[in-house]
CSV table of C-alpha atoms (C1' of nucleotides) in Angstrom, one decimal:
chain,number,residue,atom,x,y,z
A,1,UNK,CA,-11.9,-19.0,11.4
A,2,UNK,CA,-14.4,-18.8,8.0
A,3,UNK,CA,-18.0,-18.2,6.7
A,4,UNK,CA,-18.8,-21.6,9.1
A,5,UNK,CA,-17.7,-20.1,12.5
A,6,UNK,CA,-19.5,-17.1,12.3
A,7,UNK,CA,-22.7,-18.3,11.3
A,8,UNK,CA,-22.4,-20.9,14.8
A,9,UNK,CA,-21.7,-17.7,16.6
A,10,UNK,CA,-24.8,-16.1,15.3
A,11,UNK,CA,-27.0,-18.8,16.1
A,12,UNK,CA,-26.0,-18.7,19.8
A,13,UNK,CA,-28.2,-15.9,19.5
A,14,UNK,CA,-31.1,-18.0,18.4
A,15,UNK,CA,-32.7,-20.1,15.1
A,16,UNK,CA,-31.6,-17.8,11.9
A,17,UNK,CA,-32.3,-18.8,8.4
A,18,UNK,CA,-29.4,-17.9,5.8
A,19,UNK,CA,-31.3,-15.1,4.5
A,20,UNK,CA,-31.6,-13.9,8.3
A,21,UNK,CA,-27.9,-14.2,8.2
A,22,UNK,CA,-27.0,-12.3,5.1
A,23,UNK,CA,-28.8,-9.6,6.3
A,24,UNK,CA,-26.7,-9.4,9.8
A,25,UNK,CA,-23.4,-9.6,7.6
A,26,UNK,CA,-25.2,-6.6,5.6
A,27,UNK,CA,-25.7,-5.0,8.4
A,28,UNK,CA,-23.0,-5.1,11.2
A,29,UNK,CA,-20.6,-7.9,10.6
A,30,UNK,CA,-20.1,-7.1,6.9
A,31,UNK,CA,-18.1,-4.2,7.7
A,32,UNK,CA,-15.1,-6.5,9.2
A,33,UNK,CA,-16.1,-10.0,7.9
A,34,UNK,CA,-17.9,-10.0,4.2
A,35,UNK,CA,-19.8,-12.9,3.1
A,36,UNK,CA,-22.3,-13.3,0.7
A,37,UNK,CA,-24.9,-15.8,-0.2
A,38,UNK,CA,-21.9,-17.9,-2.0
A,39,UNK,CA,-20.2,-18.2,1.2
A,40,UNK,CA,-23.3,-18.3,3.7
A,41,UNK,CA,-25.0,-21.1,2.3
A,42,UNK,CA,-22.1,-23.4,1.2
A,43,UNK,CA,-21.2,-23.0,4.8
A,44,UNK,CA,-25.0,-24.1,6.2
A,45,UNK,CA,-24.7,-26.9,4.3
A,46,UNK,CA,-21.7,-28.2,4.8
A,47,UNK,CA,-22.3,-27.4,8.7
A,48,UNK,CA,-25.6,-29.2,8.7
A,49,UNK,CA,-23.9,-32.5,6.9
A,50,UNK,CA,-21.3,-32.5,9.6
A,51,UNK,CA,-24.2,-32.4,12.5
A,52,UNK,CA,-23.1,-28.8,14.0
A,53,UNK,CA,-26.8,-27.3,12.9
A,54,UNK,CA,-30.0,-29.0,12.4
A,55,UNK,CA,-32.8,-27.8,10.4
A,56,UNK,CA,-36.2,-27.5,9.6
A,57,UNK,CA,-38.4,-26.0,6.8
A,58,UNK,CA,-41.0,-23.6,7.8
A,59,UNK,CA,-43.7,-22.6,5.3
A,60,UNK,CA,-45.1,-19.5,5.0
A,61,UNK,CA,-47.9,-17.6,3.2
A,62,UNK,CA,-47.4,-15.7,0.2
A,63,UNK,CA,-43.4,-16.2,1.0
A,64,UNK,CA,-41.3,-18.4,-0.1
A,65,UNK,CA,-40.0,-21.1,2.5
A,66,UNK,CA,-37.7,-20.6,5.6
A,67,UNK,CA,-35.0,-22.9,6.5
A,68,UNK,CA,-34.3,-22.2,10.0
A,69,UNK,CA,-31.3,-23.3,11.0
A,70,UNK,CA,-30.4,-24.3,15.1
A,71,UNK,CA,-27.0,-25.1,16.7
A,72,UNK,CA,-26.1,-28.2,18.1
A,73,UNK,CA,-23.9,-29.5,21.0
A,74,UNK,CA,-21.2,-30.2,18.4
A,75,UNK,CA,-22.2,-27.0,16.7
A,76,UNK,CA,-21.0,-25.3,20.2
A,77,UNK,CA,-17.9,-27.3,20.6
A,78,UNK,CA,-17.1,-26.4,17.1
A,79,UNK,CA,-17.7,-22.8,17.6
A,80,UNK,CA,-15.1,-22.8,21.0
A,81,UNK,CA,-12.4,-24.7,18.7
A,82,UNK,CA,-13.0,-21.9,16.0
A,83,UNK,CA,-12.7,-19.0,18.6
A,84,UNK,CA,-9.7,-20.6,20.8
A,85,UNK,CA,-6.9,-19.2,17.9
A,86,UNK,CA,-4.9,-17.2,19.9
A,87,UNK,CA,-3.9,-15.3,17.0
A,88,UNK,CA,-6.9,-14.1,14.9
A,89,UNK,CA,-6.1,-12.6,11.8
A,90,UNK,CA,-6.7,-8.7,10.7
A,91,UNK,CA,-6.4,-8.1,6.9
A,92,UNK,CA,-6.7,-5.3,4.6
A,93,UNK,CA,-7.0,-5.5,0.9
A,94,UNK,CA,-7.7,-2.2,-0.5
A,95,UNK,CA,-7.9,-1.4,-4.1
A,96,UNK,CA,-8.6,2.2,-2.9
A,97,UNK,CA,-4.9,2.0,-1.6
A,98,UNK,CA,-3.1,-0.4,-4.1
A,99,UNK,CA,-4.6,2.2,-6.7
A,100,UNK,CA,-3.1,5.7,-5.3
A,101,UNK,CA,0.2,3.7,-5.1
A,102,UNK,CA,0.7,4.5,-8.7
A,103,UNK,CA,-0.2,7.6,-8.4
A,104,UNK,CA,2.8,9.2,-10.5
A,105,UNK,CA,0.7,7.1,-13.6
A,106,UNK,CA,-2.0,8.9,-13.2
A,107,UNK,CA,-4.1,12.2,-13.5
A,108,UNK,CA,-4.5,14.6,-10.8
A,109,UNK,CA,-8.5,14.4,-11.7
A,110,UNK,CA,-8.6,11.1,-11.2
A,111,UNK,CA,-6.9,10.9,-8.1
A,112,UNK,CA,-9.0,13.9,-6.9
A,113,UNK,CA,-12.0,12.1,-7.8
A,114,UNK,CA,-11.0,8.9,-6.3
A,115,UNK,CA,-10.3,10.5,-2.8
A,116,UNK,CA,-13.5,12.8,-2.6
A,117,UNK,CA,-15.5,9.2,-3.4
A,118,UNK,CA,-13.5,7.6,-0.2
A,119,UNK,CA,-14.2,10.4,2.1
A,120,UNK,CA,-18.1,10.7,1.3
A,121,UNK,CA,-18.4,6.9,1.3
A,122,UNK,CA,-16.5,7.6,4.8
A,123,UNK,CA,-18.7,10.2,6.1
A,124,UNK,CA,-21.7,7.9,5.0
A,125,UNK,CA,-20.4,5.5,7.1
A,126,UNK,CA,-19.5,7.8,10.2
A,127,UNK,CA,-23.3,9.5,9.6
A,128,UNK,CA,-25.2,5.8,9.6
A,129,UNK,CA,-23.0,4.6,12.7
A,130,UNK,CA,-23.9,8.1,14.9
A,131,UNK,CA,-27.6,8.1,13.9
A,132,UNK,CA,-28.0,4.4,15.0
A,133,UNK,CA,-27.0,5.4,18.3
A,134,UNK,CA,-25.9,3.5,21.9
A,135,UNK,CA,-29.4,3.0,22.2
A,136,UNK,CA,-29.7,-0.3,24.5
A,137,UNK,CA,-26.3,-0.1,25.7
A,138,UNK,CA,-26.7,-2.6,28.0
A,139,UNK,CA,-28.4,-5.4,25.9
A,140,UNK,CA,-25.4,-5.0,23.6
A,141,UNK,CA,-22.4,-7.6,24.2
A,142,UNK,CA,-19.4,-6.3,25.4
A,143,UNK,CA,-17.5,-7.6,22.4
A,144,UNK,CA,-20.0,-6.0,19.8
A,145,UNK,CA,-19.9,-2.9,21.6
A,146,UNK,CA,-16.2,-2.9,21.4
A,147,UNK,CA,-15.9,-3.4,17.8
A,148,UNK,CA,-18.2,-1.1,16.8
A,149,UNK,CA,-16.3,1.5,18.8
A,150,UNK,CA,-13.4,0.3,17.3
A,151,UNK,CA,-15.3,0.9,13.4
A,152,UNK,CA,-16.1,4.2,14.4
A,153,UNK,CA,-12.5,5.2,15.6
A,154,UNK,CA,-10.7,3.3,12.6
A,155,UNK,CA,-13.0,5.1,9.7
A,156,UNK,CA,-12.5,8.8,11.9
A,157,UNK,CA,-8.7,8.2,11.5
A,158,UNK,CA,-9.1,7.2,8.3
A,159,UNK,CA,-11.0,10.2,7.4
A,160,UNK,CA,-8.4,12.2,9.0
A,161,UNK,CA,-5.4,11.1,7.6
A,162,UNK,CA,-6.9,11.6,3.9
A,163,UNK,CA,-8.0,15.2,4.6
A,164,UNK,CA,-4.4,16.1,6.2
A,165,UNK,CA,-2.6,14.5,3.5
A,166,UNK,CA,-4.3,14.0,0.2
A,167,UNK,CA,-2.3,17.6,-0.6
A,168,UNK,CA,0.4,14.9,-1.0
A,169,UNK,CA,-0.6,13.0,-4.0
A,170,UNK,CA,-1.5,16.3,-6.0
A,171,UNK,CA,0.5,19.0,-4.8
A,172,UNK,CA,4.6,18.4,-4.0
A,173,UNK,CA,3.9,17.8,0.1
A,174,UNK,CA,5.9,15.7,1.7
A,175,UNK,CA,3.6,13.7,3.7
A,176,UNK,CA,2.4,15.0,7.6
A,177,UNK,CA,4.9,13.1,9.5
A,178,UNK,CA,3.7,14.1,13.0
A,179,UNK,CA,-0.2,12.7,11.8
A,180,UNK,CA,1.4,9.7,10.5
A,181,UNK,CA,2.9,8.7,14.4
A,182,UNK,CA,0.7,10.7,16.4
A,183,UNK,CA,-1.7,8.5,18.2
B,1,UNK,CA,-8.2,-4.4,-9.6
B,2,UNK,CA,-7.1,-7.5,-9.4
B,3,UNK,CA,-3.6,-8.6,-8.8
B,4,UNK,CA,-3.0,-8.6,-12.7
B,5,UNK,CA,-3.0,-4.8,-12.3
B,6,UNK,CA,-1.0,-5.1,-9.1
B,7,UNK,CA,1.4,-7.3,-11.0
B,8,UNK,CA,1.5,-4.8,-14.3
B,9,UNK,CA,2.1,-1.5,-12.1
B,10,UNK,CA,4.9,-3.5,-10.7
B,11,UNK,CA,6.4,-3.9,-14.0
B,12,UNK,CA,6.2,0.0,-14.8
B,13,UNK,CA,9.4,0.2,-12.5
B,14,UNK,CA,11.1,-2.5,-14.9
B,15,UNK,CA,11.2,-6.5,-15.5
B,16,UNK,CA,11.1,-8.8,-12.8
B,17,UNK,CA,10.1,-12.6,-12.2
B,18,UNK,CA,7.9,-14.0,-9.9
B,19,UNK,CA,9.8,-14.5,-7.4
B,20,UNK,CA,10.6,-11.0,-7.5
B,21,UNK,CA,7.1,-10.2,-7.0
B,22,UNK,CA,6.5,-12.4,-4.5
B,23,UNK,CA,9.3,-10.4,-2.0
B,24,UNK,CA,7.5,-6.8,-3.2
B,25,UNK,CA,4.4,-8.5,-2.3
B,26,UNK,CA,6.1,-9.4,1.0
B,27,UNK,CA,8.2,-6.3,2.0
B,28,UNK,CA,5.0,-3.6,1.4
B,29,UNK,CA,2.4,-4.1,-1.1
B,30,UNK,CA,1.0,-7.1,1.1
B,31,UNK,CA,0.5,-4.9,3.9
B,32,UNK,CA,-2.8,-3.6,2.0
B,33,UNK,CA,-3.2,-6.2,-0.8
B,34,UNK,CA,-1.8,-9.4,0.1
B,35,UNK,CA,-1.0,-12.0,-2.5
B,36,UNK,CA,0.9,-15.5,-3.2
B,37,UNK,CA,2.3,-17.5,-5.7
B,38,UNK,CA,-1.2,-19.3,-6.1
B,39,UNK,CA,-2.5,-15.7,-7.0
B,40,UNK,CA,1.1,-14.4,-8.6
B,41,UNK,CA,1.9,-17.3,-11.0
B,42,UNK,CA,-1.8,-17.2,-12.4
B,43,UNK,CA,-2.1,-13.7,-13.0
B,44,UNK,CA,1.5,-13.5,-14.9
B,45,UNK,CA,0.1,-16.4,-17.2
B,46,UNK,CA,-2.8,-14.7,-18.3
B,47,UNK,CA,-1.2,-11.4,-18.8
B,48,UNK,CA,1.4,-13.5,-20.7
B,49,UNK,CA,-1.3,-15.4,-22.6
B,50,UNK,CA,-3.0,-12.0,-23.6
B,51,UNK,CA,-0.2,-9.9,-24.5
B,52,UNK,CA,0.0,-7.7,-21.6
B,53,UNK,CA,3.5,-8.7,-20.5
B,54,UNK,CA,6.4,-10.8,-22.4
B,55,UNK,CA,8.9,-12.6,-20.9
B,56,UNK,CA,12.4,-14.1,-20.9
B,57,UNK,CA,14.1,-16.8,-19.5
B,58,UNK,CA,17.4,-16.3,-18.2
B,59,UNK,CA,19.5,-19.2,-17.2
B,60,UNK,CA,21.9,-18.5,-14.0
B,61,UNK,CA,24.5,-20.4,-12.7
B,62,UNK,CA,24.3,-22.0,-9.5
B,63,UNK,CA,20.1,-21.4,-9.2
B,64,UNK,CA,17.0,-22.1,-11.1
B,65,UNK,CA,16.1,-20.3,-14.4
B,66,UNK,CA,14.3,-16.9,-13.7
B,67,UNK,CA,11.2,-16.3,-16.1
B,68,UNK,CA,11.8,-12.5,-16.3
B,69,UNK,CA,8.5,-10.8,-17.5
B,70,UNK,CA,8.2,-7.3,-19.2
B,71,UNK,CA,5.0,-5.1,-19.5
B,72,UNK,CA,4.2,-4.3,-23.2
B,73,UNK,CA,2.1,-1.1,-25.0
B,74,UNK,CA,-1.2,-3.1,-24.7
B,75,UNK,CA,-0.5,-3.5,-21.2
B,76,UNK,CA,0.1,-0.5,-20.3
B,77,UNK,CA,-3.2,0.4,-21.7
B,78,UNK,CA,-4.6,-2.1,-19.6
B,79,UNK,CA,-3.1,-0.7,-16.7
B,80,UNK,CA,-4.8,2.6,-17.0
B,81,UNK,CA,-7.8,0.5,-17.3
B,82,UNK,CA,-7.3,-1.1,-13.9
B,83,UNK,CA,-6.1,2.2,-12.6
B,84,UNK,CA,-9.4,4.2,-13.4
B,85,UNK,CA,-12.0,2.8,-11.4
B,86,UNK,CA,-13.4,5.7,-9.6
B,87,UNK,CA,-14.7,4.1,-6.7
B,88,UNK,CA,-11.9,1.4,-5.8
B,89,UNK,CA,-12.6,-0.9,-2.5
B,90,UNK,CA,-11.1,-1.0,0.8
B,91,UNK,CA,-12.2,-3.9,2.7
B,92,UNK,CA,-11.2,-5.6,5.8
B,93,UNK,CA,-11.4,-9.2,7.0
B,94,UNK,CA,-10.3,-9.7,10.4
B,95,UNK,CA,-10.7,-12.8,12.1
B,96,UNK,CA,-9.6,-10.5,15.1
B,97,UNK,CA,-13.0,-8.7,15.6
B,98,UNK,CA,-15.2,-11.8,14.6
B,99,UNK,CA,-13.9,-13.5,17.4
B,100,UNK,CA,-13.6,-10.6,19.9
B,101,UNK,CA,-17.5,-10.2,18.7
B,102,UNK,CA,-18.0,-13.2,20.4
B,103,UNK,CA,-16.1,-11.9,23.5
B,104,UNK,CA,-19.1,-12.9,25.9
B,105,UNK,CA,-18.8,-16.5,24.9
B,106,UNK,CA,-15.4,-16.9,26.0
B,107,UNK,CA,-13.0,-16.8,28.8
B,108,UNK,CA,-11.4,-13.8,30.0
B,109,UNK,CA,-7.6,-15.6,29.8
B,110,UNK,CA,-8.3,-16.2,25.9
B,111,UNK,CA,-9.5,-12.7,25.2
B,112,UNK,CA,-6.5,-10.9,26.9
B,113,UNK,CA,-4.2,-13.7,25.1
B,114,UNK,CA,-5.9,-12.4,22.0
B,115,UNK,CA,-5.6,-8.6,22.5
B,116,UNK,CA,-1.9,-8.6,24.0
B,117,UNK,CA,-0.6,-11.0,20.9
B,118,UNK,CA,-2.6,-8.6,18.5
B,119,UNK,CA,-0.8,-5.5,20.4
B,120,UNK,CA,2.8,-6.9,20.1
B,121,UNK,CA,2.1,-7.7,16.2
B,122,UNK,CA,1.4,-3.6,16.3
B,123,UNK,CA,4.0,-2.9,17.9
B,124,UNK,CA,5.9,-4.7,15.8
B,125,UNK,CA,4.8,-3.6,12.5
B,126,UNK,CA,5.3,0.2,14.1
B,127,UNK,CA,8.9,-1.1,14.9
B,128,UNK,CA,9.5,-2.3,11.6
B,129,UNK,CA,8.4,0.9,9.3
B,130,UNK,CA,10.1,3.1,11.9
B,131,UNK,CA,13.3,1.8,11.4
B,132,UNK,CA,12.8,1.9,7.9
B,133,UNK,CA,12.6,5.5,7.5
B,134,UNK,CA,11.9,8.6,5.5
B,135,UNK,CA,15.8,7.6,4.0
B,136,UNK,CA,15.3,8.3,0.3
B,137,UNK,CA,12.4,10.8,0.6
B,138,UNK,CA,12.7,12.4,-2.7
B,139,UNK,CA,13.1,9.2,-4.9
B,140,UNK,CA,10.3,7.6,-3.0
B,141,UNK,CA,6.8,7.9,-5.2
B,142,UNK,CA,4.5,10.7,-4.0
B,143,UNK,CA,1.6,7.5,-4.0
B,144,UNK,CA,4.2,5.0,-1.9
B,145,UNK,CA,5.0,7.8,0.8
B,146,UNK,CA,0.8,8.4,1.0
B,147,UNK,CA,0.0,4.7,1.4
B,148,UNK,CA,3.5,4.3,3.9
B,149,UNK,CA,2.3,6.9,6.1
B,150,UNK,CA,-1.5,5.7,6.4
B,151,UNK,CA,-0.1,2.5,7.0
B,152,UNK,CA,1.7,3.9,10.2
B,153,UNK,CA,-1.2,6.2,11.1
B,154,UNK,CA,-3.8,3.3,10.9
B,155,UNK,CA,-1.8,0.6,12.8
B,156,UNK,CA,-0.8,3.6,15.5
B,157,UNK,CA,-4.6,4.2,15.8
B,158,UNK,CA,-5.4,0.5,16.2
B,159,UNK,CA,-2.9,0.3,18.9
B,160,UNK,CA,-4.3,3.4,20.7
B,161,UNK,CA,-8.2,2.0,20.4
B,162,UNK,CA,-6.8,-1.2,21.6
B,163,UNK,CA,-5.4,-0.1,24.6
B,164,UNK,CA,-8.0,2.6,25.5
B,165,UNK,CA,-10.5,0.2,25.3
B,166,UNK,CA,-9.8,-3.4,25.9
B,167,UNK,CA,-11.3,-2.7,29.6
B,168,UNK,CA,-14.9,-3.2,28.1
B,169,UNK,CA,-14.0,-7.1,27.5
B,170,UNK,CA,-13.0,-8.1,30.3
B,171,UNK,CA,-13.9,-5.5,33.1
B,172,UNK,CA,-17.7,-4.1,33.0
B,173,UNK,CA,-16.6,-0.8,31.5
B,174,UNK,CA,-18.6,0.9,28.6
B,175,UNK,CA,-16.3,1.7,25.7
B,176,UNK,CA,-14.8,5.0,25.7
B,177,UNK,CA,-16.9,6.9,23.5
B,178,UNK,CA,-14.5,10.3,23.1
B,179,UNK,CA,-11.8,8.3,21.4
B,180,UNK,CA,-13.7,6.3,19.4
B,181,UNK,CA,-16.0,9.6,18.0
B,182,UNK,CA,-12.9,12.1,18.3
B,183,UNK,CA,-9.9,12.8,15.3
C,1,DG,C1',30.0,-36.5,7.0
C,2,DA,C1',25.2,-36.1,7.6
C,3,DT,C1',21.2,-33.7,8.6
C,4,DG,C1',18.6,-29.9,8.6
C,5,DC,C1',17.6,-25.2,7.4
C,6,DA,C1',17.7,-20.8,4.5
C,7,DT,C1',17.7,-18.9,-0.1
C,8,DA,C1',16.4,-18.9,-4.9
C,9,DC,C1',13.1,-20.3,-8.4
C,10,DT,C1',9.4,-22.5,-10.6
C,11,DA,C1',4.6,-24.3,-10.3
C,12,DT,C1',0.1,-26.6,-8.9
C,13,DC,C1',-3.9,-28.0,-6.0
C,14,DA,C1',-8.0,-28.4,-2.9
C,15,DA,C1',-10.8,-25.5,-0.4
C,16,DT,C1',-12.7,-21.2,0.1
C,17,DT,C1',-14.5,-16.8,-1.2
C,18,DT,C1',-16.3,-13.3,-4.5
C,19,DG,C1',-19.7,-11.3,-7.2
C,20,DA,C1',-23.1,-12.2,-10.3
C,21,DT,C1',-26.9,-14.5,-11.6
C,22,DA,C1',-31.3,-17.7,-11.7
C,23,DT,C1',-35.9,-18.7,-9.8
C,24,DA,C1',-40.3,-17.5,-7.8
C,25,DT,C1',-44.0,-14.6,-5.5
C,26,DA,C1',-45.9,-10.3,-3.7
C,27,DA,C1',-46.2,-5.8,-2.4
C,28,DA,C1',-44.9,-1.1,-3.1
C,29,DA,C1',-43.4,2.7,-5.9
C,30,DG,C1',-43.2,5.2,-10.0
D,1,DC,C1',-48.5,-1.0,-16.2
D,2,DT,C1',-43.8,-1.5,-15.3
D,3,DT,C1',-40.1,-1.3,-12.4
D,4,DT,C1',-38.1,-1.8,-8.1
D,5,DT,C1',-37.8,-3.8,-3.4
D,6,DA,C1',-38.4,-7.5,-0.3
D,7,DT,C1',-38.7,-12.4,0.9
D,8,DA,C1',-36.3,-16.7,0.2
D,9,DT,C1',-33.8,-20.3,-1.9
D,10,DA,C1',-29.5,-21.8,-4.6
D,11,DT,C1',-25.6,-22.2,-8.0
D,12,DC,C1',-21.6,-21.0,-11.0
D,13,DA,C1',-17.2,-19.2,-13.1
D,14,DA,C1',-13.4,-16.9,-11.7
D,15,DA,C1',-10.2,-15.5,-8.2
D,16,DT,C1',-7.8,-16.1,-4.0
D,17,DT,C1',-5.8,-18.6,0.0
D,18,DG,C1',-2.6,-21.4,2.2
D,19,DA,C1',-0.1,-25.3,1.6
D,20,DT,C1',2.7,-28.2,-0.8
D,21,DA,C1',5.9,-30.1,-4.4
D,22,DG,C1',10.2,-30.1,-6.9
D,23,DT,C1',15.1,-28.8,-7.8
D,24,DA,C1',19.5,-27.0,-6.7
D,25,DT,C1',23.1,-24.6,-3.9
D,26,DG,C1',25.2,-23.0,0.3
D,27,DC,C1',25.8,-22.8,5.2
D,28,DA,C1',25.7,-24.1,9.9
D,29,DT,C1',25.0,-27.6,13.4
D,30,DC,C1',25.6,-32.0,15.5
DNA sequence: GATGCATACTATCAATTTGATATATAAAAG
DNA sequence: CTTTTATATATCAAATTGATAGTATGCATC
């Protein structure tokens, strides 16, 4: 699964040019699959030379040009081979965390400043997700509603697990054990 | 942060080759910032190339030579450098929820084949640091026991999301909205 | 006694991704 | 009047991924 698959997936949902696309990366799917206009168009391309989307150029007034992209039949069959991997990947690569690690090389301050930028960024997060709220529940796919339930739970643990234990990195705590294994 | 500075922290706790690296990146730095030897061999080169790191070959008997690599003064400067980013990143890319995204275009076998494998991999990794416990408390780095115990705090969450929720893809269930707002 | 696999080391390569930048127009904000 | 934001395309160097290659020893399996 890469750039290509998602960008099928999305046009199951109707014609989308890349810009269209970036912006749905932006807004939801960037959060657990980040792709920028390096990967997007690269991936249009290379899908459109293959036959799995067709396009066509659209003008438009005082805008530049729109290349609105469609999925084909082999665009769909490619799609199901790229969801049928029984064993999806689920990476993390975290500065954030490979930083604190060597945390006995550095200053308290920093560390302190660090962790109070995580856990604002966090709250921004929490605050944006809340506000922009289960509004048409029903139109939502069960998939997208489950891993949007799933962002919101994984960045309140997060959260959670900072505030209990960022005494830890500063102070001589042994970390919360019971928070660690808790559910 | 890049895996130069990964690979330069590493040295603060004395030489090692590549190899060496490789199995650290392995055992628990990969669990948050995964590398190879396509990203491993690179990175000691141009730390080599710049000064940040000498090295040694040592001849053994019975294996292959081992390039053992040092970090030097100007490295260690470069170090802090990587270290002092006040805003570092923490970024996910799961195949996992792309293709549960997509839940609505597939068939309910494959998404219950998907969500029990992903839960056994859990499990597994919940298996693994729980056996491999608090032992050497003391000796362990105030930043390793932080980023060991969010490990097992964010994998037991995922688990209990999971397993709470997977209902919603297969059943017509709306997620559960308590767990995914609450602690 | 051969065949395959695991461990110990090095290293490279094509394909992909990242993050920034280039180009161009128009409206809105300051 | 100048900067920023939005609409849209696209490319590029550098980094990373995931696989593979090469070389040597030991250990088990057939």
């Amino acid at each position: 699964m890469d750039v290509k698959t998602v960008c099928l997936g999305m046009l199951t949902d109707g014609p989308a040019s890349g810009y269209d696309m970036k912006k749905c990366f932006e807004s939801s799917f960037g959060h657990f699959f980040p792709a920028g206009y390096g990967s997007i168009y690269p991936a249009l391309a290379t899908l459109a030379r293959n036959g799995m989307v067709e396009f066509e150029d659209v003008p438009q007034e005082g805008k530049p040009d729109r290349k609105v992209y469609s999925i084909t039949d082999a665009g769909r069959q490619e799609l199901q081979k790229g969801l049928s991997n029984p064993e999806p990947t689920h990476k993390v690569r975290s500065e954030f965390l490979a930083t604190i690690w060597f945390a006995h090389l550095m200053e308290d301050e920093q560390i302190d400043a660090i962790v109070d930028n995580k856990l604002s960024e966090i709250e921004g997060f929490l605050k944006m997700i809340d506000e922009f709220p289960d509004c048409d529940c029903d139109q939502v796919p069960k998939g997208a509603q489950f891993v949007a339930g799933f962002g919101r739970h994984m960045a309140a643990s997060f959260k959670a697990y900072i505030e209990s234990n960022r005494d830890v990195l500063t102070e001589n705590k042994p970390v919360d054990v019971k928070l660690a294994i808790g559910s």
